[in-house]
CSV table of C-alpha atoms in Angstrom, one decimal:
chain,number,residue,atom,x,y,z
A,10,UNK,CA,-22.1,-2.2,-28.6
A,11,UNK,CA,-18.4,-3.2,-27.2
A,12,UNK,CA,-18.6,0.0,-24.8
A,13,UNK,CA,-22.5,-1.3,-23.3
A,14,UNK,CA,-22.5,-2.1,-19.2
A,15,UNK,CA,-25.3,-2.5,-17.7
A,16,UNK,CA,-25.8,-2.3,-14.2
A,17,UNK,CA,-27.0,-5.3,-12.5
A,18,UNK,CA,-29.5,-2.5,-10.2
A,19,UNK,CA,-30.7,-1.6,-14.1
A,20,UNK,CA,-32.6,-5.4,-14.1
A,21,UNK,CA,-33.2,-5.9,-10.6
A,22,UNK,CA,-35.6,-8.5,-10.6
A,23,UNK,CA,-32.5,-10.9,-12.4
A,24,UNK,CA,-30.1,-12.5,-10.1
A,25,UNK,CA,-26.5,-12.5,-10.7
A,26,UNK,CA,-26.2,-15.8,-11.9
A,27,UNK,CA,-29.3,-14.7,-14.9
A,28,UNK,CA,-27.5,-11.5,-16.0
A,29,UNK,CA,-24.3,-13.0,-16.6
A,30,UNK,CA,-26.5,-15.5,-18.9
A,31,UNK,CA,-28.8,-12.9,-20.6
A,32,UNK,CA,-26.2,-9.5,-20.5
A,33,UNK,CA,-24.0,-11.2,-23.3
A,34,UNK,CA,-26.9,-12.3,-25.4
A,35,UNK,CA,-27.6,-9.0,-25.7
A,36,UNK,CA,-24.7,-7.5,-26.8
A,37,UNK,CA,-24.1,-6.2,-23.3
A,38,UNK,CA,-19.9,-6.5,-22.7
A,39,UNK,CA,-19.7,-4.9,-19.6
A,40,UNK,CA,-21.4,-4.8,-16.0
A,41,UNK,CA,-21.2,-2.8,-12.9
A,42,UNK,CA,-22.0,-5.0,-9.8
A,43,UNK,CA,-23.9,-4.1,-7.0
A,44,UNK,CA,-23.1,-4.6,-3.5
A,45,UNK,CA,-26.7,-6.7,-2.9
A,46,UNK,CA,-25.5,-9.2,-5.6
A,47,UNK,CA,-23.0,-10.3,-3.5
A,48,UNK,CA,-24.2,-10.8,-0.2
A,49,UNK,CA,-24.1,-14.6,0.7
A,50,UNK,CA,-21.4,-14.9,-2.5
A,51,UNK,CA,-18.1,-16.6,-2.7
A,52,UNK,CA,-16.7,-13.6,-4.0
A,53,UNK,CA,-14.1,-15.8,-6.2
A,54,UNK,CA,-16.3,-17.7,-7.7
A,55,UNK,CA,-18.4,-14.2,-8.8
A,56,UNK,CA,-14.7,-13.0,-10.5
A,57,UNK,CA,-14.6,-16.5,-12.1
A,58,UNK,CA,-18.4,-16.8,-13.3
A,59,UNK,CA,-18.0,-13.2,-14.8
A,60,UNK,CA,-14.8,-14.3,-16.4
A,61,UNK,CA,-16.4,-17.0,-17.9
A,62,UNK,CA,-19.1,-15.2,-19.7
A,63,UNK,CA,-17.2,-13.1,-21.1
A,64,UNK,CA,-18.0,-10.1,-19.2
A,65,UNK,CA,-15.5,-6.6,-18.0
A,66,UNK,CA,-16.6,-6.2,-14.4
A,67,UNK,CA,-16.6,-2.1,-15.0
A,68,UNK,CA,-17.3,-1.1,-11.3
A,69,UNK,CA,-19.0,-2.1,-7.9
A,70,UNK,CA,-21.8,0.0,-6.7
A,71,UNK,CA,-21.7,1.7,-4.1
A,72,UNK,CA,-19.7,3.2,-1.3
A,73,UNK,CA,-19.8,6.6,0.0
A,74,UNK,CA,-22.4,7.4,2.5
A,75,UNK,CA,-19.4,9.2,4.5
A,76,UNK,CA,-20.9,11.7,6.7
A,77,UNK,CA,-22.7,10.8,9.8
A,78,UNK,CA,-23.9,13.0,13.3
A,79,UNK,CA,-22.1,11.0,15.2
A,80,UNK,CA,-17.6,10.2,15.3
A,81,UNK,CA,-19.0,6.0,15.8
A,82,UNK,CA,-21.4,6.5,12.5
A,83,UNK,CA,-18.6,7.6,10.8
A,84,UNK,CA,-16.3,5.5,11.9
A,85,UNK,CA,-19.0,3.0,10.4
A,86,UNK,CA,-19.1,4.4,7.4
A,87,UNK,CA,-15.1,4.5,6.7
A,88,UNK,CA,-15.5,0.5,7.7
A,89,UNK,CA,-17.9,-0.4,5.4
A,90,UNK,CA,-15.9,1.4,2.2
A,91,UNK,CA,-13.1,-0.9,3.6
A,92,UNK,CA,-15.1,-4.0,3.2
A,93,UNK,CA,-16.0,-2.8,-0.6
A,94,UNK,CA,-12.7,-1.9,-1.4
A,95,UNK,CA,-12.2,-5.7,-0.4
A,96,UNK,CA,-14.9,-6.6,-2.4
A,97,UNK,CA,-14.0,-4.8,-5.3
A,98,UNK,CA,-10.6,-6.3,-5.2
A,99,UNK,CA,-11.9,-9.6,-5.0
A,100,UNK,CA,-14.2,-9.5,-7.8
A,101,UNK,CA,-11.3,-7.8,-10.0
A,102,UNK,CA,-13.5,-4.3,-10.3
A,103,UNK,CA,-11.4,-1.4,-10.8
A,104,UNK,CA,-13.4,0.9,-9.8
A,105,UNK,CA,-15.9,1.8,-6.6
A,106,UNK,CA,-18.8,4.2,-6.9
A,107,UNK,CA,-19.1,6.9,-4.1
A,108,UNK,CA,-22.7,8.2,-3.6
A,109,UNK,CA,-21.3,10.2,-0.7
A,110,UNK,CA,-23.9,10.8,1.6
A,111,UNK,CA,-25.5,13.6,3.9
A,112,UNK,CA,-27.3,14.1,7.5
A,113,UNK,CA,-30.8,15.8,7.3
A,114,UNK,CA,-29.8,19.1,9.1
A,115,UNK,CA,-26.3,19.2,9.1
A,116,UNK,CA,-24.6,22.0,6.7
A,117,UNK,CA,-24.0,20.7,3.3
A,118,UNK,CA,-20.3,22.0,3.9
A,119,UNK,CA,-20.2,20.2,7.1
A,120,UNK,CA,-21.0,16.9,5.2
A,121,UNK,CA,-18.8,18.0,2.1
A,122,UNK,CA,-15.8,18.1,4.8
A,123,UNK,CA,-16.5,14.7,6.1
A,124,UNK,CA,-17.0,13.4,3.0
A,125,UNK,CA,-13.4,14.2,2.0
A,126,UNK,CA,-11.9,13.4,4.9
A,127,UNK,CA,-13.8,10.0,4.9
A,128,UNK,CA,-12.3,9.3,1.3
A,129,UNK,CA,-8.6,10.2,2.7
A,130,UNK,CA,-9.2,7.8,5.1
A,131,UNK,CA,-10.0,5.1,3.1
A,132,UNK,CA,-7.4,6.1,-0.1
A,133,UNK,CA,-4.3,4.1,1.5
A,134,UNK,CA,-6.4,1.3,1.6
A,135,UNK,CA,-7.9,1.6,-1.9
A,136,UNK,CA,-4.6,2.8,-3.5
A,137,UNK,CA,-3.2,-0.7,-2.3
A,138,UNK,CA,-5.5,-2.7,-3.6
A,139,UNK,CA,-5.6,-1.1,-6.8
A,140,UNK,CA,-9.0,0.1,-6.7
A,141,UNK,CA,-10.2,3.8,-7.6
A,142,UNK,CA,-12.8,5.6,-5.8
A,143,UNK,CA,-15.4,7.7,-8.3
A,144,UNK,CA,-17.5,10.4,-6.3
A,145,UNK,CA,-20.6,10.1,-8.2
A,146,UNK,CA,-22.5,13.8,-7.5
A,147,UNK,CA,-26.1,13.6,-7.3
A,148,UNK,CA,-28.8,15.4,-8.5
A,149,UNK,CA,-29.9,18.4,-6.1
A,150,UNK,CA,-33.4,17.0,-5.2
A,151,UNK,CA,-31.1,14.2,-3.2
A,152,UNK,CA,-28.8,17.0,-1.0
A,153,UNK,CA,-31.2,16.1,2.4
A,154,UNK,CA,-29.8,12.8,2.9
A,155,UNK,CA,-28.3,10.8,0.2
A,156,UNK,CA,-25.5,13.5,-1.3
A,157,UNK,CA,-24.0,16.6,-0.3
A,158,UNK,CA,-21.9,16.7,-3.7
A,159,UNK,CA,-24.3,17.8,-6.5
A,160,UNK,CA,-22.2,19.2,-8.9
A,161,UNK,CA,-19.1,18.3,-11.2
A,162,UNK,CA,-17.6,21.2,-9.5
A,163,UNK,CA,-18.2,20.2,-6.2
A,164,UNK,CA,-16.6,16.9,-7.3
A,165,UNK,CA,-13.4,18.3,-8.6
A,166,UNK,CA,-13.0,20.5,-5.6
A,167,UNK,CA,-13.5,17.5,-2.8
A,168,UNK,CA,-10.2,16.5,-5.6
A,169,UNK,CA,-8.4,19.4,-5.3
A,170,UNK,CA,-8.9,19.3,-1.5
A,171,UNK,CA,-7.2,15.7,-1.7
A,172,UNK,CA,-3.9,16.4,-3.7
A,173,UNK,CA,-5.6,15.3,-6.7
A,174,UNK,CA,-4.5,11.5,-6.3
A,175,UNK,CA,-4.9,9.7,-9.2
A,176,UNK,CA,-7.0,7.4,-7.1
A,177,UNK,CA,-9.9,9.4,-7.0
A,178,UNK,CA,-12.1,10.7,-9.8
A,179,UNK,CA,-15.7,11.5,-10.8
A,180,UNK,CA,-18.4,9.4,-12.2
A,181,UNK,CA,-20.6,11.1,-14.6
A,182,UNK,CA,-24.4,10.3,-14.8
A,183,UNK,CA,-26.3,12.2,-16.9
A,184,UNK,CA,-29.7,11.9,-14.8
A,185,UNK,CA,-28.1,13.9,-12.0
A,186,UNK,CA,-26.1,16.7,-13.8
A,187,UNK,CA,-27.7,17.1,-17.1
A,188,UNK,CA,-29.2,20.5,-15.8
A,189,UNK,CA,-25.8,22.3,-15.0
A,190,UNK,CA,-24.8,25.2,-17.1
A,191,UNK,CA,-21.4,24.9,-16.2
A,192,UNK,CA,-21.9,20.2,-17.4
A,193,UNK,CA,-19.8,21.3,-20.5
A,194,UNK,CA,-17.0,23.5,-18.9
A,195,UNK,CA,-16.8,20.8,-15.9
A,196,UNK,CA,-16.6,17.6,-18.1
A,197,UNK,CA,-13.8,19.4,-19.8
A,198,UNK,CA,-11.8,20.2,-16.6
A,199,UNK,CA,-12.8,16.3,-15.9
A,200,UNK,CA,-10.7,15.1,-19.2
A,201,UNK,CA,-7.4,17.2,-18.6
A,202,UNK,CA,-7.1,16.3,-15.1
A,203,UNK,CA,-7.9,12.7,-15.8
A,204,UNK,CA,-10.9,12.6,-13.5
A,205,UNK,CA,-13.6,11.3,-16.0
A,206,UNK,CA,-13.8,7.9,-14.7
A,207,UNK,CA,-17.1,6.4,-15.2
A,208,UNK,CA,-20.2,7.9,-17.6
A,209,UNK,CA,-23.5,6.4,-16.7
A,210,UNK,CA,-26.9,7.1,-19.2
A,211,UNK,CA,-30.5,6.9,-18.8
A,212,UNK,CA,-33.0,9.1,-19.2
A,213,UNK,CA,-35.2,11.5,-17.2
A,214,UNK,CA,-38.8,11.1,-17.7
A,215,UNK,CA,-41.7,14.3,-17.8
A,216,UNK,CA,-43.8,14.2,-15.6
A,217,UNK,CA,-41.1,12.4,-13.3
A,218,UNK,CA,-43.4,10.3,-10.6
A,219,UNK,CA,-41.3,9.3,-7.9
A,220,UNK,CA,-37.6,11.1,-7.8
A,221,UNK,CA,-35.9,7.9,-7.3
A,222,UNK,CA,-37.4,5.0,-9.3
A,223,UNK,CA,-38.9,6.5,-12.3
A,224,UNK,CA,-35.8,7.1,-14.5
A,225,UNK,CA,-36.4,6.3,-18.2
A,226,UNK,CA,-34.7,4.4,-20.9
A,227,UNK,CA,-32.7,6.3,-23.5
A,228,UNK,CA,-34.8,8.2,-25.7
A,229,UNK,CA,-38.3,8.5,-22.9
A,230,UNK,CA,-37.1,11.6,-22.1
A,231,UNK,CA,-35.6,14.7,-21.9
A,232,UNK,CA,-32.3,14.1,-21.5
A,233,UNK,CA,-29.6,15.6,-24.2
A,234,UNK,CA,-27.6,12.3,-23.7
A,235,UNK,CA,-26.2,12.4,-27.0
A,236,UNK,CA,-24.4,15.4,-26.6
A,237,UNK,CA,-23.2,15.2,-23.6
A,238,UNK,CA,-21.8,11.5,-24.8
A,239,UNK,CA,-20.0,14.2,-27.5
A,240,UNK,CA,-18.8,16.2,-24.7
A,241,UNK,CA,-17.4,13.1,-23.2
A,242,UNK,CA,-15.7,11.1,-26.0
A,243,UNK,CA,-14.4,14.8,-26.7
A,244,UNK,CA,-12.4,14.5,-23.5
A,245,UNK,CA,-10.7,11.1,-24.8
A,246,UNK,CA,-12.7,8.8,-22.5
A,247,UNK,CA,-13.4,5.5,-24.1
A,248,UNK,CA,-14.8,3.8,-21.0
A,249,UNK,CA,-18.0,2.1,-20.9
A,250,UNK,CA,-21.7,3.7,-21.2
A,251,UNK,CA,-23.2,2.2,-18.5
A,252,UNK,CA,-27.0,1.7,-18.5
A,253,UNK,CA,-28.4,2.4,-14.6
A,254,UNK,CA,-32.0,2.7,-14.4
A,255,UNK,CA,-33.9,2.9,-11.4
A,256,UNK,CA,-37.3,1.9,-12.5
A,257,UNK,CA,-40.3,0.4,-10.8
A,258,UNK,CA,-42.5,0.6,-13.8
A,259,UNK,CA,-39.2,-1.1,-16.2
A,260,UNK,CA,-38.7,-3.5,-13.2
A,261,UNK,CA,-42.2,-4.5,-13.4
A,262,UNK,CA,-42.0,-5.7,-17.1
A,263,UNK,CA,-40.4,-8.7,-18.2
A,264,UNK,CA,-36.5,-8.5,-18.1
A,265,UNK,CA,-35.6,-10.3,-20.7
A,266,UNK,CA,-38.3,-7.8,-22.9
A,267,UNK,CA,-36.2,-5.0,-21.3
A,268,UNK,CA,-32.9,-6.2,-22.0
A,269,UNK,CA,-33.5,-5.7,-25.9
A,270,UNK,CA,-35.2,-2.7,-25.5
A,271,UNK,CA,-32.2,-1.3,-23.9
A,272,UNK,CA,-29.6,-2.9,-26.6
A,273,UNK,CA,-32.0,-1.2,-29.2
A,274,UNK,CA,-32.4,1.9,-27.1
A,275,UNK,CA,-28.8,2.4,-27.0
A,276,UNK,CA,-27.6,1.1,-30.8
A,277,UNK,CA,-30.4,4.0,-32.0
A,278,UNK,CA,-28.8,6.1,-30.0
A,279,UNK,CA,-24.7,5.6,-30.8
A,280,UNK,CA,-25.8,4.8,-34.3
């Protein structure tokens, strides 16, 4: 249980304040912050409260969203990864979580070449502050608008197209790239270049009824989680498993009911 995160998007009816109570009761040692929790926030006193219960901040979710039609709504975009690299700093979250974005109609190489120029825009700024920036590619169903970066590969070449800083790495979730036939080969690359920098589990349910929020807890689906975990651990990552469901139905239940179904979900699983 010492490598469980949860992320606080996984219980989204809890505030802040409730999952720093209930995560730890559970088991959970870890959590992965989302930008919503904080808005309004003394971002101190959210570094302090997490502290106190005895909680690793592993992450804040998300920036990215890089490439726009217009120079201004990039321009935008590159701001607002400032203000969560701020954030991040702040809160004392090593890490930032890139869903990088597309434009409906623009060429997925197009937004694949703002996209990195978007994160070397924003590196100096993250590199000082000590933060590292995790493209997190998305499944293909979401290459319209919400990521042009749908494989590992694509990840590690938007890397290679950088230098390779040390800054920047992938984040693995297994709903998005479970498919891939080359998910082995890439996660291997991912541990001798150091990139593997977040690993994030849930499950993908048959029949799937809405693409975004009906993701399933470990073991509802179809998911071969446990061997890509294998794959993983393989590399020498010892990072967190972090639990990020998007769920309406798991939303809809009690949270506090959910919470033990996903410490019991996940001790079945890494038994």
């Amino acid at each position: 249980m010492r490598r469980l995160c949860v992320h606080t998007i996984t219980t989204k009816p809890l505030s802040l304040e409730e999952c720093l109570v209930h995560f730890p009761q559970r088991g959970v040692s870890g959590i992965t912050i989302w930008r919503q929790a904080l808005e309004g926030r003394d971002l101190g006193s959210v570094a302090r409260q997490t502290r106190d219960a005895g909680l690793e901040v592993v992450s804040l979710c998300r920036g990215g969203f890089f490439p726009a039609a217009t120079a201004a709504g990039r321009q935008a975009a590159i701001d607002d990864n400032l203000k969560a690299i701020n954030q991040a700093h702040a809160i004392g979250a090593p890490l930032i979580v890139l869903v990088c974005g597309a434009v409906p109609g623009q060429s997925l190489v197009e937004s694949r070449k703002q996209i990195a120029d978007g994160i070397a825009a924003v590196l100096p700024a993250a590199e000082q502050a000590g933060v590292k920036l995790a493209i997190e590619p998305l499944h293909p169903m979401y290459a319209d608008d919400r990521s042009a970066v749908n494989t590992m590969r694509q990840a590690h070449e938007i890397c290679d197209l950088l230098g390779s800083p040390k800054s920047v790495g992938i984040a693995l979730d297994v709903y998005h790239v479970w498919w891939d036939p080359e998910l082995k080969s890439q996660i291997d690359l991912a541990g001798q270049t150091g990139r593997l920098q977040a690993f994030h589990i849930c499950d993908w349910r048959t029949p799937t009824i809405d693409l975004l929020n009906d993701r399933g807890l470990m073991g509802e689906g179809c998911i071969n989680i446990k061997e890509i975990s294998d794959w993983v651990d393989a590399t020498g990552f010892t990072g967190y498993r972090e639990v990020e469901i998007f769920s309406n139905r798991l939303w809809a239940m009690d949270q506090h009911v959910f919470l033990e179904k996903i410490a019991a979900s996940y001790a079945q699983l890494y038994a």
